[in-house]
Amino acid sequence: MHLIIAANSETFSKLAADFVEQRVTDRPNLCLGTVTGASPEGMYRELARRHAENGLDFSEVRTINTDEYLGLPGTHPQSYRFYLEQKFFRPCGIPSSHTAVPSGTAEDTLKECARYEAFCRAHPADLQILGIGHTGHIGFNEPEDCFADKTHIVDLQQETIDANSVYFSGGEDVPTQAITVGIGTLMQAKEILLLICGASKAEVTYKLLCGPVTPKVPGTILRFHRNVTAIIDEEAIALVRERAPEVLQEYASGEK
Ligand code: GLP
């Protein structure tokens, strides 16, 4: 895993945008695995600015998102389809027909899982962007006894529901289930860009880089992927610096 440490949130988002810009420039019809959440927001904003001001072209890019809340239609303001349309697809000129997000309202959820899985396998991501949740989830793959291979329905952990509840105001029910691509689906990506920022991610970042590779912290599987770059800000890397500076050294020298 290649680590890039960002001094602050502005640098974090710029470095992430630089990374994506380079890949899109090299391959205009890139298949891009997208993710939602707070971590990539600044990057999407910066990419939108570069599209508007510098003509960064996304018109041939295809996207596949990792997950969607079960029960929310794509028109719901907290759905991941809505987030992506607002923050990435429209501001960057990506036609909806080039984008894929699992349906949270399919009548037959198992059929939807199979459909989405087949789609992902037919269009493996050239670059998969990921964040990590407090429980160590990637996509919405929560801690389990074994790594989930394919697209499936997941029961969200209470810690995840609590973290997501800040986005649901006015007494709305926070979804407790989601449809997510599997770990096996994610590991098919040719390249992965992992974005981690903020003090609340310091503990999980420590587990990610220094703990055992285990389905109890699903993101640790990324250490077995051969082409991962993690952009981590100073707040998130703080515990690793404090408790295991030698591990940072090993990552820097390419030993890990
Ligand atoms: C969310 C998403 C994930 C995301 C993660 C971290 O709930 N389902 O795909 O990567 O949790 O989100 P954030 O960046 O807001 O911490």
CSV table of C-alpha atoms and ligand atoms in Angstrom, one decimal:
chain,number,residue,atom,x,y,z
A,1,MET,CA,0.0,0.0,0.0
A,2,HIS,CA,1.4,3.4,-1.0
A,3,LEU,CA,0.7,6.0,1.7
A,4,ILE,CA,0.4,9.8,1.0
A,5,ILE,CA,0.0,11.9,4.1
A,6,ALA,CA,-1.9,15.2,3.7
A,7,ALA,CA,-1.1,18.1,6.0
A,8,ASN,CA,-4.7,19.5,6.0
A,9,SER,CA,-8.1,19.0,4.4
A,10,GLU,CA,-7.5,21.3,1.5
A,11,THR,CA,-4.3,19.4,0.5
A,12,PHE,CA,-6.1,16.1,1.1
A,13,SER,CA,-8.9,17.0,-1.4
A,14,LYS,CA,-6.4,18.4,-4.0
A,15,LEU,CA,-4.1,15.4,-3.8
A,16,ALA,CA,-7.2,13.1,-4.3
A,17,ALA,CA,-8.4,15.2,-7.2
A,18,ASP,CA,-4.9,15.2,-8.8
A,19,PHE,CA,-4.9,11.4,-8.6
A,20,VAL,CA,-8.3,11.0,-10.3
A,21,GLU,CA,-7.5,13.7,-12.9
A,22,GLN,CA,-4.3,11.9,-13.9
A,23,ARG,CA,-6.1,8.6,-14.4
A,24,VAL,CA,-9.0,10.3,-16.4
A,25,THR,CA,-6.5,12.1,-18.5
A,26,ASP,CA,-4.6,8.9,-19.2
A,27,ARG,CA,-7.7,7.0,-20.0
A,28,PRO,CA,-10.7,9.2,-20.9
A,29,ASN,CA,-13.1,6.2,-20.9
A,30,LEU,CA,-12.0,5.0,-17.4
A,31,CYS,CA,-14.3,2.9,-15.4
A,32,LEU,CA,-14.4,4.7,-12.1
A,33,GLY,CA,-15.7,3.0,-8.9
A,34,THR,CA,-17.3,5.8,-6.8
A,35,VAL,CA,-18.0,6.1,-3.2
A,36,THR,CA,-20.0,8.6,-1.1
A,37,GLY,CA,-19.6,10.0,2.4
A,38,ALA,CA,-17.8,13.1,3.8
A,39,SER,CA,-14.2,12.0,2.9
A,40,PRO,CA,-14.5,12.3,-0.9
A,41,GLU,CA,-16.7,15.5,-0.9
A,42,GLY,CA,-13.8,18.0,-1.2
A,43,MET,CA,-12.3,15.9,-4.0
A,44,TYR,CA,-15.6,15.9,-5.9
A,45,ARG,CA,-15.8,19.7,-5.4
A,46,GLU,CA,-12.3,20.2,-6.7
A,47,LEU,CA,-12.9,17.9,-9.7
A,48,ALA,CA,-16.1,19.9,-10.5
A,49,ARG,CA,-14.0,23.1,-10.3
A,50,ARG,CA,-11.4,21.7,-12.7
A,51,HIS,CA,-14.2,20.6,-15.1
A,52,ALA,CA,-15.7,24.1,-15.1
A,53,GLU,CA,-12.6,26.1,-15.2
A,54,ASN,CA,-10.0,23.9,-16.9
A,55,GLY,CA,-12.3,21.7,-19.1
A,56,LEU,CA,-11.4,18.5,-17.4
A,57,ASP,CA,-13.4,16.1,-19.5
A,58,PHE,CA,-15.5,13.3,-17.9
A,59,SER,CA,-17.9,12.8,-20.8
A,60,GLU,CA,-16.6,9.3,-21.6
A,61,VAL,CA,-16.1,8.1,-18.0
A,62,ARG,CA,-18.3,5.3,-16.7
A,63,THR,CA,-19.0,5.0,-13.0
A,64,ILE,CA,-20.1,2.2,-10.7
A,65,ASN,CA,-21.0,3.0,-7.1
A,66,THR,CA,-20.3,0.7,-4.1
A,67,ASP,CA,-23.6,0.8,-2.3
A,68,GLU,CA,-27.0,2.3,-1.6
A,69,TYR,CA,-29.4,2.4,1.3
A,70,LEU,CA,-32.2,-0.1,1.2
A,71,GLY,CA,-35.6,1.6,1.1
A,72,LEU,CA,-34.5,4.9,-0.4
A,73,PRO,CA,-35.3,5.9,-4.0
A,74,GLY,CA,-32.7,7.7,-5.9
A,75,THR,CA,-34.7,10.9,-5.6
A,76,HIS,CA,-34.4,10.9,-1.8
A,77,PRO,CA,-31.9,13.6,-0.7
A,78,GLN,CA,-30.0,11.1,1.5
A,79,SER,CA,-29.8,8.4,-1.1
A,80,TYR,CA,-26.3,7.8,-2.6
A,81,ARG,CA,-27.7,8.2,-6.1
A,82,PHE,CA,-28.9,11.7,-5.2
A,83,TYR,CA,-25.5,12.5,-3.5
A,84,LEU,CA,-23.6,11.5,-6.6
A,85,GLU,CA,-25.9,13.3,-9.0
A,86,GLN,CA,-25.6,16.5,-7.0
A,87,LYS,CA,-21.9,16.4,-6.0
A,88,PHE,CA,-20.2,14.6,-8.9
A,89,PHE,CA,-22.2,13.5,-12.0
A,90,ARG,CA,-24.0,16.8,-12.8
A,91,PRO,CA,-21.2,19.2,-11.8
A,92,CYS,CA,-18.7,17.2,-13.9
A,93,GLY,CA,-20.9,16.6,-16.9
A,94,ILE,CA,-21.2,12.8,-16.5
A,95,PRO,CA,-24.4,11.6,-18.2
A,96,SER,CA,-26.7,9.5,-16.0
A,97,SER,CA,-26.6,6.8,-18.6
A,98,HIS,CA,-22.9,6.3,-17.9
A,99,THR,CA,-23.5,5.8,-14.2
A,100,ALA,CA,-24.5,2.8,-12.0
A,101,VAL,CA,-25.8,2.7,-8.4
A,102,PRO,CA,-27.6,-0.3,-7.0
A,103,SER,CA,-31.3,0.2,-6.6
A,104,GLY,CA,-32.5,0.6,-3.0
A,105,THR,CA,-36.1,0.0,-3.9
A,106,ALA,CA,-36.0,-3.1,-6.1
A,107,GLU,CA,-39.0,-5.3,-5.3
A,108,ASP,CA,-36.8,-8.4,-5.4
A,109,THR,CA,-33.6,-7.4,-3.6
A,110,LEU,CA,-31.8,-10.7,-4.2
A,111,LYS,CA,-32.4,-10.3,-7.9
A,112,GLU,CA,-31.0,-6.8,-7.7
A,113,CYS,CA,-27.9,-8.0,-5.9
A,114,ALA,CA,-27.3,-10.6,-8.7
A,115,ARG,CA,-28.0,-8.1,-11.4
A,116,TYR,CA,-25.5,-5.6,-9.9
A,117,GLU,CA,-22.9,-8.2,-9.2
A,118,ALA,CA,-23.0,-9.3,-12.9
A,119,PHE,CA,-22.7,-5.7,-14.0
A,120,CYS,CA,-19.7,-5.1,-11.8
A,121,ARG,CA,-18.0,-8.3,-12.9
A,122,ALA,CA,-18.6,-7.3,-16.6
A,123,HIS,CA,-17.2,-3.8,-15.9
A,124,PRO,CA,-14.3,-4.1,-13.3
A,125,ALA,CA,-13.2,-0.7,-12.1
A,126,ASP,CA,-10.0,0.7,-13.5
A,127,LEU,CA,-9.9,2.9,-10.4
A,128,GLN,CA,-12.0,2.3,-7.3
A,129,ILE,CA,-12.3,5.1,-4.9
A,130,LEU,CA,-13.0,4.0,-1.3
A,131,GLY,CA,-13.5,5.5,2.1
A,132,ILE,CA,-13.5,3.6,5.4
A,133,GLY,CA,-16.2,3.6,8.1
A,134,HIS,CA,-15.6,3.7,11.9
A,135,THR,CA,-16.3,0.0,12.0
A,136,GLY,CA,-13.7,-0.6,9.3
A,137,HIS,CA,-16.3,-1.1,6.6
A,138,ILE,CA,-15.5,-0.5,3.0
A,139,GLY,CA,-18.5,0.0,0.7
A,140,PHE,CA,-21.0,-1.1,3.3
A,141,ASN,CA,-19.2,-4.4,4.1
A,142,GLU,CA,-19.5,-4.4,7.9
A,143,PRO,CA,-17.4,-6.6,10.2
A,144,GLU,CA,-18.3,-10.3,9.8
A,145,ASP,CA,-16.8,-13.7,10.5
A,146,CYS,CA,-15.6,-14.0,6.9
A,147,PHE,CA,-15.2,-11.6,4.0
A,148,ALA,CA,-18.3,-11.3,1.9
A,149,ASP,CA,-17.5,-12.0,-1.7
A,150,LYS,CA,-20.4,-10.6,-3.8
A,151,THR,CA,-23.0,-7.9,-3.8
A,152,HIS,CA,-25.4,-8.5,-0.9
A,153,ILE,CA,-27.8,-7.0,1.6
A,154,VAL,CA,-26.2,-5.9,4.8
A,155,ASP,CA,-27.5,-5.1,8.3
A,156,LEU,CA,-25.7,-1.9,9.3
A,157,GLN,CA,-24.0,-1.9,12.7
A,158,GLN,CA,-25.4,0.5,15.3
A,159,GLU,CA,-22.1,2.6,15.2
A,160,THR,CA,-22.6,3.0,11.4
A,161,ILE,CA,-26.3,3.9,11.8
A,162,ASP,CA,-25.3,6.5,14.5
A,163,ALA,CA,-22.6,8.0,12.2
A,164,ASN,CA,-25.1,8.2,9.3
A,165,SER,CA,-27.9,9.7,11.5
A,166,VAL,CA,-26.4,13.2,11.3
A,167,TYR,CA,-27.6,13.3,7.7
A,168,PHE,CA,-31.2,12.4,8.6
A,169,SER,CA,-32.9,15.3,10.4
A,170,GLY,CA,-36.5,15.9,11.3
A,171,GLY,CA,-37.3,12.6,12.9
A,172,GLU,CA,-36.8,10.6,9.7
A,173,ASP,CA,-35.9,7.0,10.1
A,174,VAL,CA,-32.2,6.2,9.4
A,175,PRO,CA,-31.9,3.2,7.1
A,176,THR,CA,-30.7,0.1,8.9
A,177,GLN,CA,-29.9,-2.0,5.8
A,178,ALA,CA,-28.0,-1.4,2.6
A,179,ILE,CA,-27.1,-3.1,-0.6
A,180,THR,CA,-23.4,-3.2,-1.1
A,181,VAL,CA,-20.9,-4.7,-3.5
A,182,GLY,CA,-18.8,-7.5,-1.8
A,183,ILE,CA,-15.2,-7.5,-0.8
A,184,GLY,CA,-14.5,-9.8,-3.7
A,185,THR,CA,-16.2,-7.3,-6.1
A,186,LEU,CA,-14.0,-4.5,-4.7
A,187,MET,CA,-10.8,-6.5,-4.9
A,188,GLN,CA,-11.3,-6.9,-8.6
A,189,ALA,CA,-10.5,-3.3,-9.2
A,190,LYS,CA,-7.2,-2.7,-11.1
A,191,GLU,CA,-6.3,0.1,-8.8
A,192,ILE,CA,-7.7,1.5,-5.5
A,193,LEU,CA,-7.6,5.0,-4.0
A,194,LEU,CA,-8.5,5.0,-0.3
A,195,LEU,CA,-9.4,8.3,1.3
A,196,ILE,CA,-9.3,8.7,5.1
A,197,CYS,CA,-9.6,11.9,6.9
A,198,GLY,CA,-10.5,13.3,10.3
A,199,ALA,CA,-9.7,12.6,14.0
A,200,SER,CA,-12.6,10.2,14.3
A,201,LYS,CA,-10.8,7.8,11.9
A,202,ALA,CA,-7.6,7.7,13.8
A,203,GLU,CA,-8.4,4.4,15.6
A,204,VAL,CA,-9.6,2.6,12.5
A,205,THR,CA,-6.6,3.9,10.6
A,206,TYR,CA,-4.4,2.4,13.2
A,207,LYS,CA,-6.2,-1.0,12.9
A,208,LEU,CA,-6.1,-0.8,9.1
A,209,LEU,CA,-2.3,-0.3,8.9
A,210,CYS,CA,-1.0,-2.0,12.0
A,211,GLY,CA,-3.5,-4.7,13.0
A,212,PRO,CA,-4.1,-8.1,11.6
A,213,VAL,CA,-5.9,-8.6,8.2
A,214,THR,CA,-9.3,-9.7,9.4
A,215,PRO,CA,-12.9,-9.7,8.3
A,216,LYS,CA,-13.6,-8.0,11.7
A,217,VAL,CA,-12.0,-4.9,10.2
A,218,PRO,CA,-13.0,-5.4,6.5
A,219,GLY,CA,-10.8,-2.6,5.2
A,220,THR,CA,-7.6,-4.5,6.2
A,221,ILE,CA,-8.1,-6.8,3.2
A,222,LEU,CA,-6.8,-3.9,1.1
A,223,ARG,CA,-3.3,-4.7,2.3
A,224,PHE,CA,-3.6,-7.8,0.1
A,225,HIS,CA,-4.4,-5.8,-3.0
A,226,ARG,CA,-1.4,-5.1,-5.1
A,227,ASN,CA,-2.2,-1.5,-6.2
A,228,VAL,CA,-3.6,0.6,-3.4
A,229,THR,CA,-2.8,4.3,-2.7
A,230,ALA,CA,-4.1,5.7,0.6
A,231,ILE,CA,-4.4,9.4,1.1
A,232,ILE,CA,-4.6,10.0,4.8
A,233,ASP,CA,-4.7,13.3,6.6
A,234,GLU,CA,-2.6,14.2,9.7
A,235,GLU,CA,-5.6,13.8,12.0
A,236,ALA,CA,-6.4,10.3,10.9
A,237,ILE,CA,-2.7,9.1,10.9
A,238,ALA,CA,-2.1,10.6,14.4
A,239,LEU,CA,-2.4,7.3,16.4
A,240,VAL,CA,-0.1,5.4,14.0
A,241,ARG,CA,2.5,8.1,14.3
A,242,GLU,CA,2.2,8.0,18.1
A,243,ARG,CA,2.0,4.2,18.7
A,244,ALA,CA,3.8,2.7,15.7
A,245,PRO,CA,6.1,5.2,14.0
A,246,GLU,CA,8.2,2.2,12.7
A,247,VAL,CA,5.2,1.0,10.8
A,248,LEU,CA,4.9,4.3,9.0
A,249,GLN,CA,8.6,3.9,8.1
A,250,GLU,CA,8.0,0.5,6.7
A,251,TYR,CA,5.2,1.8,4.5
A,252,ALA,CA,7.4,4.7,3.4
A,253,SER,CA,10.3,2.4,2.4
A,254,GLY,CA,7.9,0.1,0.5
A,255,GLU,CA,8.4,-2.9,2.9
A,256,LYS,CA,4.7,-3.0,3.5
B,1,GLP,C1,-20.5,5.4,4.4
B,1,GLP,C2,-20.4,4.7,3.0
B,1,GLP,C3,-19.1,4.3,2.7
B,1,GLP,C4,-18.1,5.3,3.1
B,1,GLP,C5,-18.0,5.3,4.6
B,1,GLP,C6,-17.2,6.4,5.2
B,1,GLP,O1,-21.5,5.1,5.2
B,1,GLP,N1,-21.4,3.7,2.8
B,1,GLP,O2,-19.0,3.9,1.3
B,1,GLP,O3,-16.8,5.1,2.6
B,1,GLP,O4,-19.3,5.2,5.2
B,1,GLP,O5,-17.9,7.6,5.2
B,1,GLP,P1,-17.2,9.0,5.6
B,1,GLP,O6,-16.3,9.4,4.5
B,1,GLP,O7,-18.4,9.9,5.7
B,1,GLP,O8,-16.6,8.8,6.9
